[in-house]
Amino acid sequence: MVFIAEEGLNIKGTLYLVATPIGNLEDISFRALRILKEVDLIAAEDTRHAMKLLNHFQIKKPLLSYHEHNKVNKGNFLIEKLLEGTDIALVSDAGTPGISDPGEDIVKLCIDNDVKVTMIPGAVAAIMGLVLSGISSGRFVFEGFLPMHKKNRKEKILLLKDELRTIVLYEAPHKLKATLNDLYEVLGDRKIALARELTKKYEEIIYLSLNEAILKYQIDSPRGEYVVVIEGANPLEAIEKNKSKWNDISFEEHYQMYISEGLEKKAAIKKVAQDRGISKREVYNSLI
Ligand code: SAM
């Protein structure tokens, strides 16, 4: 929409990232509906899917597809339209665009082109799954989908082994069993929650351990899309592990490592003491 700003003519449009429901259509916000009605064009991850949502709310707008495989060309096209003054809404198949969904790249393009980009916030499956998991939600890491290939997936999980914060993942039903197995092999048994069909009729949050989940899905078939919430590493075990990793080198080598990094003698002794969970005096005595 072209408008006259106080300072002069401003012909640029605005990009609105509009969150849509992750299941229950009542979760759309008043503002989301208003913006979808007001914009000139709606870019959608899947136009047929978006059409169902728009039909439900009796919204008729030109639709254009914007997804992972056309995002470079369509992204440039959308920026051109925005620069010409077209107001555009971007919707993904479900939830918040930009969260494991197309959105990230177009936001960067808007910033680079000095185009106003804003968001109509709403549902995010990861947040709902985390909050209902009963696992600490104070500090968490969101990993989205783990890599498809087993080797890459295991490498990724290995990087999460010492993560103290709660880990939140997305998973599709046909990959859930393989992911649970890999998680168990690398992380050991941990408390998890499996949140499926969130906001839908058969919404279910299953509270169990990784091993119990593996046993469950030897019998049951995973159904629906999942948010997998995994408790972080045990802090005491992590501290012990961190301490023991220094057992392989002598106090002198450990101290010299910090000296070579440019630390003063006192600071190096303090760091060695911290790493090993012992007093500075003990380090000092072992060095003389
Ligand atoms: N942008 C979305 C969001 O804000 O949550 C996520 C899109 S991502 C392509 C799709 C994944 O989100 C699914 O595979 C599933 O892991 C999770 N998800 C989406 N809707 C869900 C629901 N109703 N219940 C559980 N998980 C859901």
mmCIF file of C-alpha atoms and ligand atoms in Angstrom:
data_model
loop_
_atom_site.group_PDB
_atom_site.id
_atom_site.type_symbol
_atom_site.label_atom_id
_atom_site.label_comp_id
_atom_site.label_asym_id
_atom_site.label_seq_id
_atom_site.Cartn_x
_atom_site.Cartn_y
_atom_site.Cartn_z
ATOM 1 C CA MET A 1 0.000 0.000 0.000
ATOM 2 C CA VAL A 2 1.485 3.348 -1.047
ATOM 3 C CA PHE A 3 1.340 6.029 1.644
ATOM 4 C CA ILE A 4 2.646 9.501 2.268
ATOM 5 C CA ALA A 5 4.875 9.710 5.311
ATOM 6 C CA GLU A 6 5.247 12.979 7.200
ATOM 7 C CA GLU A 7 8.819 13.398 5.965
ATOM 8 C CA GLY A 8 7.858 12.889 2.358
ATOM 9 C CA LEU A 9 6.817 10.226 -0.055
ATOM 10 C CA ASN A 10 7.347 6.674 1.151
ATOM 11 C CA ILE A 11 6.424 4.186 -1.464
ATOM 12 C CA LYS A 12 7.861 1.053 0.140
ATOM 13 C CA GLY A 13 5.549 -1.690 1.287
ATOM 14 C CA THR A 14 5.800 -3.733 4.476
ATOM 15 C CA LEU A 15 6.390 -7.440 4.838
ATOM 16 C CA TYR A 16 4.251 -9.049 7.552
ATOM 17 C CA LEU A 17 5.292 -12.494 8.785
ATOM 18 C CA VAL A 18 1.937 -13.834 9.871
ATOM 19 C CA ALA A 19 1.814 -16.767 12.307
ATOM 20 C CA THR A 20 -1.007 -19.185 11.527
ATOM 21 C CA PRO A 21 -2.447 -21.994 13.701
ATOM 22 C CA ILE A 22 -0.545 -25.268 14.194
ATOM 23 C CA GLY A 23 -3.804 -27.219 14.164
ATOM 24 C CA ASN A 24 -6.724 -25.417 15.720
ATOM 25 C CA LEU A 25 -7.997 -22.664 13.432
ATOM 26 C CA GLU A 26 -9.374 -20.739 16.421
ATOM 27 C CA ASP A 27 -5.782 -19.901 17.299
ATOM 28 C CA ILE A 28 -5.536 -17.310 14.509
ATOM 29 C CA SER A 29 -5.392 -13.801 15.950
ATOM 30 C CA PHE A 30 -7.676 -10.870 15.114
ATOM 31 C CA ARG A 31 -4.659 -8.948 13.891
ATOM 32 C CA ALA A 32 -3.490 -11.847 11.694
ATOM 33 C CA LEU A 33 -6.907 -11.886 10.002
ATOM 34 C CA ARG A 34 -6.947 -8.110 9.581
ATOM 35 C CA ILE A 35 -3.472 -8.049 8.048
ATOM 36 C CA LEU A 36 -4.284 -10.965 5.716
ATOM 37 C CA LYS A 37 -7.331 -8.980 4.562
ATOM 38 C CA GLU A 38 -5.432 -5.723 4.162
ATOM 39 C CA VAL A 39 -2.252 -6.733 2.326
ATOM 40 C CA ASP A 40 -2.003 -6.655 -1.459
ATOM 41 C CA LEU A 41 -0.424 -10.085 -1.799
ATOM 42 C CA ILE A 42 0.092 -13.213 0.301
ATOM 43 C CA ALA A 43 3.228 -15.311 -0.110
ATOM 44 C CA ALA A 44 2.681 -18.856 1.123
ATOM 45 C CA GLU A 45 4.874 -21.914 1.634
ATOM 46 C CA ASP A 46 2.150 -24.002 0.001
ATOM 47 C CA THR A 47 -0.534 -22.046 -1.834
ATOM 48 C CA ARG A 48 -3.086 -24.893 -1.735
ATOM 49 C CA HIS A 49 -2.647 -25.219 2.011
ATOM 50 C CA ALA A 50 -2.895 -21.436 2.469
ATOM 51 C CA MET A 51 -6.009 -21.382 0.288
ATOM 52 C CA LYS A 52 -7.796 -23.692 2.742
ATOM 53 C CA LEU A 53 -7.009 -21.319 5.612
ATOM 54 C CA LEU A 54 -8.023 -18.248 3.620
ATOM 55 C CA ASN A 55 -11.245 -19.876 2.389
ATOM 56 C CA HIS A 56 -12.129 -20.776 5.971
ATOM 57 C CA PHE A 57 -11.861 -17.099 6.924
ATOM 58 C CA GLN A 58 -13.360 -15.897 3.619
ATOM 59 C CA ILE A 59 -10.272 -13.992 2.599
ATOM 60 C CA LYS A 60 -9.607 -13.567 -1.109
ATOM 61 C CA LYS A 61 -6.141 -12.362 -2.058
ATOM 62 C CA PRO A 62 -3.593 -12.981 -4.795
ATOM 63 C CA LEU A 63 -1.366 -15.849 -3.645
ATOM 64 C CA LEU A 64 2.231 -16.567 -4.599
ATOM 65 C CA SER A 65 4.363 -19.504 -3.559
ATOM 66 C CA TYR A 66 7.505 -18.913 -1.512
ATOM 67 C CA HIS A 67 9.288 -22.025 -0.308
ATOM 68 C CA GLU A 68 12.676 -23.620 0.286
ATOM 69 C CA HIS A 69 13.239 -24.434 -3.389
ATOM 70 C CA ASN A 70 12.249 -21.121 -4.988
ATOM 71 C CA LYS A 71 13.214 -18.761 -2.181
ATOM 72 C CA VAL A 72 16.091 -17.097 -4.069
ATOM 73 C CA ASN A 73 14.091 -16.095 -7.154
ATOM 74 C CA LYS A 74 10.841 -15.472 -5.325
ATOM 75 C CA GLY A 75 12.654 -13.646 -2.530
ATOM 76 C CA ASN A 76 14.081 -11.169 -5.047
ATOM 77 C CA PHE A 77 10.689 -10.829 -6.702
ATOM 78 C CA LEU A 78 9.018 -10.132 -3.350
ATOM 79 C CA ILE A 79 11.627 -7.501 -2.505
ATOM 80 C CA GLU A 80 10.986 -5.786 -5.859
ATOM 81 C CA LYS A 81 7.268 -5.724 -5.106
ATOM 82 C CA LEU A 82 7.885 -4.385 -1.589
ATOM 83 C CA LEU A 83 10.173 -1.667 -2.960
ATOM 84 C CA GLU A 84 7.386 -0.721 -5.403
ATOM 85 C CA GLY A 85 5.002 -0.246 -2.469
ATOM 86 C CA THR A 86 3.205 -3.606 -2.288
ATOM 87 C CA ASP A 87 2.283 -4.772 1.220
ATOM 88 C CA ILE A 88 2.892 -8.506 1.531
ATOM 89 C CA ALA A 89 2.038 -11.130 4.138
ATOM 90 C CA LEU A 90 4.096 -14.304 4.405
ATOM 91 C CA VAL A 91 2.486 -17.431 5.838
ATOM 92 C CA SER A 92 3.945 -20.886 6.254
ATOM 93 C CA ASP A 93 2.093 -24.197 6.418
ATOM 94 C CA ALA A 94 1.687 -23.929 10.174
ATOM 95 C CA GLY A 95 2.867 -21.754 13.011
ATOM 96 C CA THR A 96 5.462 -19.048 12.856
ATOM 97 C CA PRO A 97 7.274 -18.360 9.579
ATOM 98 C CA GLY A 98 11.024 -18.465 10.146
ATOM 99 C CA ILE A 99 10.867 -21.289 12.725
ATOM 100 C CA SER A 100 11.891 -24.396 10.744
ATOM 101 C CA ASP A 101 9.945 -22.760 7.925
ATOM 102 C CA PRO A 102 10.778 -20.351 5.104
ATOM 103 C CA GLY A 103 11.076 -16.839 6.465
ATOM 104 C CA GLU A 104 14.637 -16.336 7.647
ATOM 105 C CA ASP A 105 16.018 -15.415 4.202
ATOM 106 C CA ILE A 106 13.313 -12.930 3.295
ATOM 107 C CA VAL A 107 13.764 -11.161 6.646
ATOM 108 C CA LYS A 108 17.472 -10.733 5.852
ATOM 109 C CA LEU A 109 16.614 -9.468 2.355
ATOM 110 C CA CYS A 110 14.209 -6.903 3.822
ATOM 111 C CA ILE A 111 16.845 -5.673 6.266
ATOM 112 C CA ASP A 112 19.429 -5.419 3.458
ATOM 113 C CA ASN A 113 16.978 -3.484 1.271
ATOM 114 C CA ASP A 114 15.760 -1.229 4.048
ATOM 115 C CA VAL A 115 12.237 -2.591 3.731
ATOM 116 C CA LYS A 116 10.065 -2.648 6.853
ATOM 117 C CA VAL A 117 9.480 -6.179 8.097
ATOM 118 C CA THR A 118 7.322 -7.044 11.071
ATOM 119 C CA MET A 119 5.481 -9.990 12.487
ATOM 120 C CA ILE A 120 2.047 -10.974 13.692
ATOM 121 C CA PRO A 121 3.054 -13.386 16.458
ATOM 122 C CA GLY A 122 1.229 -16.590 17.234
ATOM 123 C CA ALA A 123 1.650 -20.324 17.657
ATOM 124 C CA VAL A 124 5.032 -22.041 17.720
ATOM 125 C CA ALA A 125 4.860 -25.805 18.224
ATOM 126 C CA ALA A 126 8.265 -25.879 19.954
ATOM 127 C CA ILE A 127 7.185 -23.430 22.658
ATOM 128 C CA MET A 128 3.907 -25.210 23.333
ATOM 129 C CA GLY A 129 5.681 -28.579 23.508
ATOM 130 C CA LEU A 130 8.370 -27.204 25.805
ATOM 131 C CA VAL A 131 5.946 -25.514 28.193
ATOM 132 C CA LEU A 132 3.783 -28.646 28.477
ATOM 133 C CA SER A 133 6.750 -31.027 28.754
ATOM 134 C CA GLY A 134 7.196 -30.653 32.499
ATOM 135 C CA ILE A 135 10.931 -30.422 31.764
ATOM 136 C CA SER A 136 12.738 -27.234 32.770
ATOM 137 C CA SER A 137 11.630 -24.449 30.420
ATOM 138 C CA GLY A 138 13.782 -21.724 31.966
ATOM 139 C CA ARG A 139 16.717 -22.341 29.633
ATOM 140 C CA PHE A 140 16.451 -24.309 26.434
ATOM 141 C CA VAL A 141 17.991 -24.815 22.995
ATOM 142 C CA PHE A 142 15.863 -25.273 19.913
ATOM 143 C CA GLU A 143 17.465 -27.511 17.295
ATOM 144 C CA GLY A 144 14.609 -27.780 14.792
ATOM 145 C CA PHE A 145 14.862 -30.949 12.677
ATOM 146 C CA LEU A 146 17.957 -33.104 13.157
ATOM 147 C CA PRO A 147 19.839 -33.998 9.937
ATOM 148 C CA MET A 148 18.240 -36.721 7.783
ATOM 149 C CA HIS A 149 21.376 -38.819 7.357
ATOM 150 C CA LYS A 150 22.262 -41.074 10.265
ATOM 151 C CA LYS A 151 25.944 -40.116 10.408
ATOM 152 C CA ASN A 152 25.239 -36.370 10.388
ATOM 153 C CA ARG A 153 22.398 -36.850 12.850
ATOM 154 C CA LYS A 154 24.609 -38.706 15.303
ATOM 155 C CA GLU A 155 27.337 -36.084 14.980
ATOM 156 C CA LYS A 156 24.790 -33.388 15.727
ATOM 157 C CA ILE A 157 23.492 -35.280 18.776
ATOM 158 C CA LEU A 158 27.061 -35.747 19.997
ATOM 159 C CA LEU A 159 27.430 -31.964 20.041
ATOM 160 C CA LEU A 160 24.382 -31.859 22.329
ATOM 161 C CA LYS A 161 25.662 -34.484 24.771
ATOM 162 C CA ASP A 162 26.972 -31.976 27.320
ATOM 163 C CA GLU A 163 24.222 -29.420 26.756
ATOM 164 C CA LEU A 164 22.831 -28.487 30.164
ATOM 165 C CA ARG A 165 19.783 -26.694 28.814
ATOM 166 C CA THR A 166 16.575 -28.474 27.809
ATOM 167 C CA ILE A 167 16.735 -29.547 24.152
ATOM 168 C CA VAL A 168 13.737 -29.083 21.857
ATOM 169 C CA LEU A 169 13.478 -30.819 18.466
ATOM 170 C CA TYR A 170 10.952 -31.247 15.708
ATOM 171 C CA GLU A 171 10.352 -34.681 14.213
ATOM 172 C CA ALA A 172 8.156 -36.251 11.567
ATOM 173 C CA PRO A 173 6.410 -39.543 12.458
ATOM 174 C CA HIS A 174 8.295 -41.706 9.940
ATOM 175 C CA LYS A 175 11.670 -40.613 11.379
ATOM 176 C CA LEU A 176 10.768 -40.625 15.066
ATOM 177 C CA LYS A 177 11.947 -44.176 15.856
ATOM 178 C CA ALA A 178 15.369 -43.685 14.243
ATOM 179 C CA THR A 179 15.808 -40.368 16.038
ATOM 180 C CA LEU A 180 14.865 -41.853 19.425
ATOM 181 C CA ASN A 181 17.356 -44.689 18.902
ATOM 182 C CA ASP A 182 20.167 -42.300 17.986
ATOM 183 C CA LEU A 183 19.349 -40.017 20.906
ATOM 184 C CA TYR A 184 19.438 -42.959 23.311
ATOM 185 C CA GLU A 185 22.712 -44.306 21.918
ATOM 186 C CA VAL A 186 24.490 -40.978 22.267
ATOM 187 C CA LEU A 187 22.832 -39.302 25.261
ATOM 188 C CA GLY A 188 21.988 -42.376 27.334
ATOM 189 C CA ASP A 189 18.638 -42.631 29.075
ATOM 190 C CA ARG A 190 17.069 -39.247 29.739
ATOM 191 C CA LYS A 191 13.690 -37.894 30.668
ATOM 192 C CA ILE A 192 11.800 -36.751 27.567
ATOM 193 C CA ALA A 193 8.349 -35.549 26.540
ATOM 194 C CA LEU A 194 6.775 -36.250 23.154
ATOM 195 C CA ALA A 195 4.174 -33.657 22.236
ATOM 196 C CA ARG A 196 1.991 -34.586 19.274
ATOM 197 C CA GLU A 197 -1.085 -33.201 17.531
ATOM 198 C CA LEU A 198 -0.790 -30.014 19.549
ATOM 199 C CA THR A 199 -3.970 -27.903 19.623
ATOM 200 C CA LYS A 200 -5.774 -30.667 17.683
ATOM 201 C CA LYS A 201 -8.488 -33.081 18.773
ATOM 202 C CA TYR A 202 -6.041 -35.851 19.651
ATOM 203 C CA GLU A 203 -3.438 -33.637 21.308
ATOM 204 C CA GLU A 204 -1.196 -35.794 23.472
ATOM 205 C CA ILE A 205 1.904 -35.216 25.587
ATOM 206 C CA ILE A 206 3.709 -38.413 26.499
ATOM 207 C CA TYR A 207 6.049 -38.210 29.498
ATOM 208 C CA LEU A 208 8.642 -40.965 29.588
ATOM 209 C CA SER A 209 12.361 -41.734 29.188
ATOM 210 C CA LEU A 210 14.214 -42.287 25.911
ATOM 211 C CA ASN A 211 14.451 -45.999 26.578
ATOM 212 C CA GLU A 212 10.748 -46.228 27.421
ATOM 213 C CA ALA A 213 9.928 -44.324 24.225
ATOM 214 C CA ILE A 214 11.961 -46.787 22.145
ATOM 215 C CA LEU A 215 10.071 -49.694 23.728
ATOM 216 C CA LYS A 216 6.726 -47.945 23.217
ATOM 217 C CA TYR A 217 7.312 -47.448 19.500
ATOM 218 C CA GLN A 218 8.341 -51.069 19.034
ATOM 219 C CA ILE A 219 4.651 -51.705 19.567
ATOM 220 C CA ASP A 220 2.872 -48.465 18.576
ATOM 221 C CA SER A 221 3.226 -46.551 15.324
ATOM 222 C CA PRO A 222 4.176 -42.884 15.647
ATOM 223 C CA ARG A 223 1.283 -40.729 14.472
ATOM 224 C CA GLY A 224 1.204 -37.005 13.764
ATOM 225 C CA GLU A 225 3.970 -34.454 13.926
ATOM 226 C CA TYR A 226 6.074 -34.380 17.085
ATOM 227 C CA VAL A 227 7.868 -31.937 19.290
ATOM 228 C CA VAL A 228 10.544 -33.857 21.194
ATOM 229 C CA VAL A 229 11.681 -32.292 24.466
ATOM 230 C CA ILE A 230 14.756 -33.771 26.148
ATOM 231 C CA GLU A 231 16.133 -32.899 29.559
ATOM 232 C CA GLY A 232 19.610 -31.370 29.507
ATOM 233 C CA ALA A 233 22.761 -33.119 30.732
ATOM 234 C CA ASN A 234 23.068 -33.639 34.479
ATOM 235 C CA PRO A 235 25.086 -30.608 35.739
ATOM 236 C CA LEU A 236 26.952 -32.612 38.411
ATOM 237 C CA GLU A 237 27.992 -35.273 35.887
ATOM 238 C CA ALA A 238 29.042 -32.540 33.485
ATOM 239 C CA ILE A 239 31.224 -30.883 36.164
ATOM 240 C CA GLU A 240 32.831 -34.233 37.048
ATOM 241 C CA LYS A 241 33.422 -34.980 33.386
ATOM 242 C CA ASN A 242 34.933 -31.575 32.847
ATOM 243 C CA LYS A 243 37.242 -32.068 35.824
ATOM 244 C CA SER A 244 38.348 -35.537 34.748
ATOM 245 C CA LYS A 245 39.192 -34.396 31.246
ATOM 246 C CA TRP A 246 42.260 -32.646 32.744
ATOM 247 C CA ASN A 247 43.556 -35.891 34.300
ATOM 248 C CA ASP A 248 45.383 -36.741 31.088
ATOM 249 C CA ILE A 249 47.786 -33.801 31.384
ATOM 250 C CA SER A 250 50.111 -32.807 34.240
ATOM 251 C CA PHE A 251 49.616 -29.695 36.349
ATOM 252 C CA GLU A 252 52.703 -28.200 34.682
ATOM 253 C CA GLU A 253 51.329 -28.810 31.144
ATOM 254 C CA HIS A 254 47.946 -27.471 32.158
ATOM 255 C CA TYR A 255 49.538 -24.334 33.668
ATOM 256 C CA GLN A 256 51.815 -23.836 30.630
ATOM 257 C CA MET A 257 48.797 -24.077 28.344
ATOM 258 C CA TYR A 258 47.362 -20.921 29.921
ATOM 259 C CA ILE A 259 50.757 -19.175 30.049
ATOM 260 C CA SER A 260 51.147 -19.814 26.299
ATOM 261 C CA GLU A 261 47.694 -18.298 25.812
ATOM 262 C CA GLY A 262 49.076 -15.110 27.386
ATOM 263 C CA LEU A 263 47.715 -15.350 30.944
ATOM 264 C CA GLU A 264 49.690 -13.950 33.900
ATOM 265 C CA LYS A 265 51.075 -16.566 36.350
ATOM 266 C CA LYS A 266 48.416 -15.857 39.006
ATOM 267 C CA ALA A 267 45.571 -15.993 36.488
ATOM 268 C CA ALA A 268 46.926 -19.241 34.996
ATOM 269 C CA ILE A 269 47.024 -20.862 38.464
ATOM 270 C CA LYS A 270 43.459 -19.673 39.114
ATOM 271 C CA LYS A 271 42.241 -21.164 35.815
ATOM 272 C CA VAL A 272 43.965 -24.526 36.487
ATOM 273 C CA ALA A 273 42.386 -24.624 39.953
ATOM 274 C CA GLN A 274 38.940 -23.833 38.496
ATOM 275 C CA ASP A 275 39.250 -26.440 35.729
ATOM 276 C CA ARG A 276 40.207 -29.174 38.176
ATOM 277 C CA GLY A 277 37.875 -28.112 40.960
ATOM 278 C CA ILE A 278 40.723 -27.748 43.476
ATOM 279 C CA SER A 279 42.269 -24.863 45.454
ATOM 280 C CA LYS A 280 44.827 -22.442 44.019
ATOM 281 C CA ARG A 281 47.239 -23.477 46.816
ATOM 282 C CA GLU A 282 47.112 -27.102 45.660
ATOM 283 C CA VAL A 283 48.021 -26.017 42.138
ATOM 284 C CA TYR A 284 50.756 -23.731 43.411
ATOM 285 C CA ASN A 285 52.277 -26.485 45.611
ATOM 286 C CA SER A 286 52.309 -28.971 42.771
ATOM 287 C CA LEU A 287 54.101 -26.507 40.500
ATOM 288 C CA ILE A 288 57.010 -25.657 42.824
HETATM 289 N N1 SAM B 1 6.833 -22.971 11.890
HETATM 290 C C1 SAM B 1 6.279 -24.041 12.663
HETATM 291 C C2 SAM B 1 6.164 -23.595 14.112
HETATM 292 O O1 SAM B 1 6.139 -22.398 14.347
HETATM 293 O O2 SAM B 1 6.085 -24.428 14.996
HETATM 294 C C3 SAM B 1 7.079 -25.322 12.498
HETATM 295 C C4 SAM B 1 7.080 -25.830 11.103
HETATM 296 S S1 SAM B 1 7.991 -27.284 10.855
HETATM 297 C C5 SAM B 1 8.069 -27.341 9.107
HETATM 298 C C6 SAM B 1 6.848 -28.552 11.183
HETATM 299 C C7 SAM B 1 7.154 -29.304 12.462
HETATM 300 O O3 SAM B 1 6.668 -28.586 13.587
HETATM 301 C C8 SAM B 1 6.495 -30.653 12.526
HETATM 302 O O4 SAM B 1 7.249 -31.664 11.883
HETATM 303 C C9 SAM B 1 6.427 -30.890 14.024
HETATM 304 O O5 SAM B 1 7.659 -31.355 14.501
HETATM 305 C C10 SAM B 1 6.171 -29.475 14.542
HETATM 306 N N2 SAM B 1 4.725 -29.243 14.649
HETATM 307 C C11 SAM B 1 3.966 -28.427 13.889
HETATM 308 N N3 SAM B 1 2.691 -28.480 14.274
HETATM 309 C C12 SAM B 1 2.626 -29.344 15.297
HETATM 310 C C13 SAM B 1 1.580 -29.819 16.139
HETATM 311 N N4 SAM B 1 0.332 -29.414 15.979
HETATM 312 N N5 SAM B 1 1.898 -30.714 17.101
HETATM 313 C C14 SAM B 1 3.156 -31.128 17.282
HETATM 314 N N6 SAM B 1 4.187 -30.711 16.523
HETATM 315 C C15 SAM B 1 3.930 -29.833 15.543
#
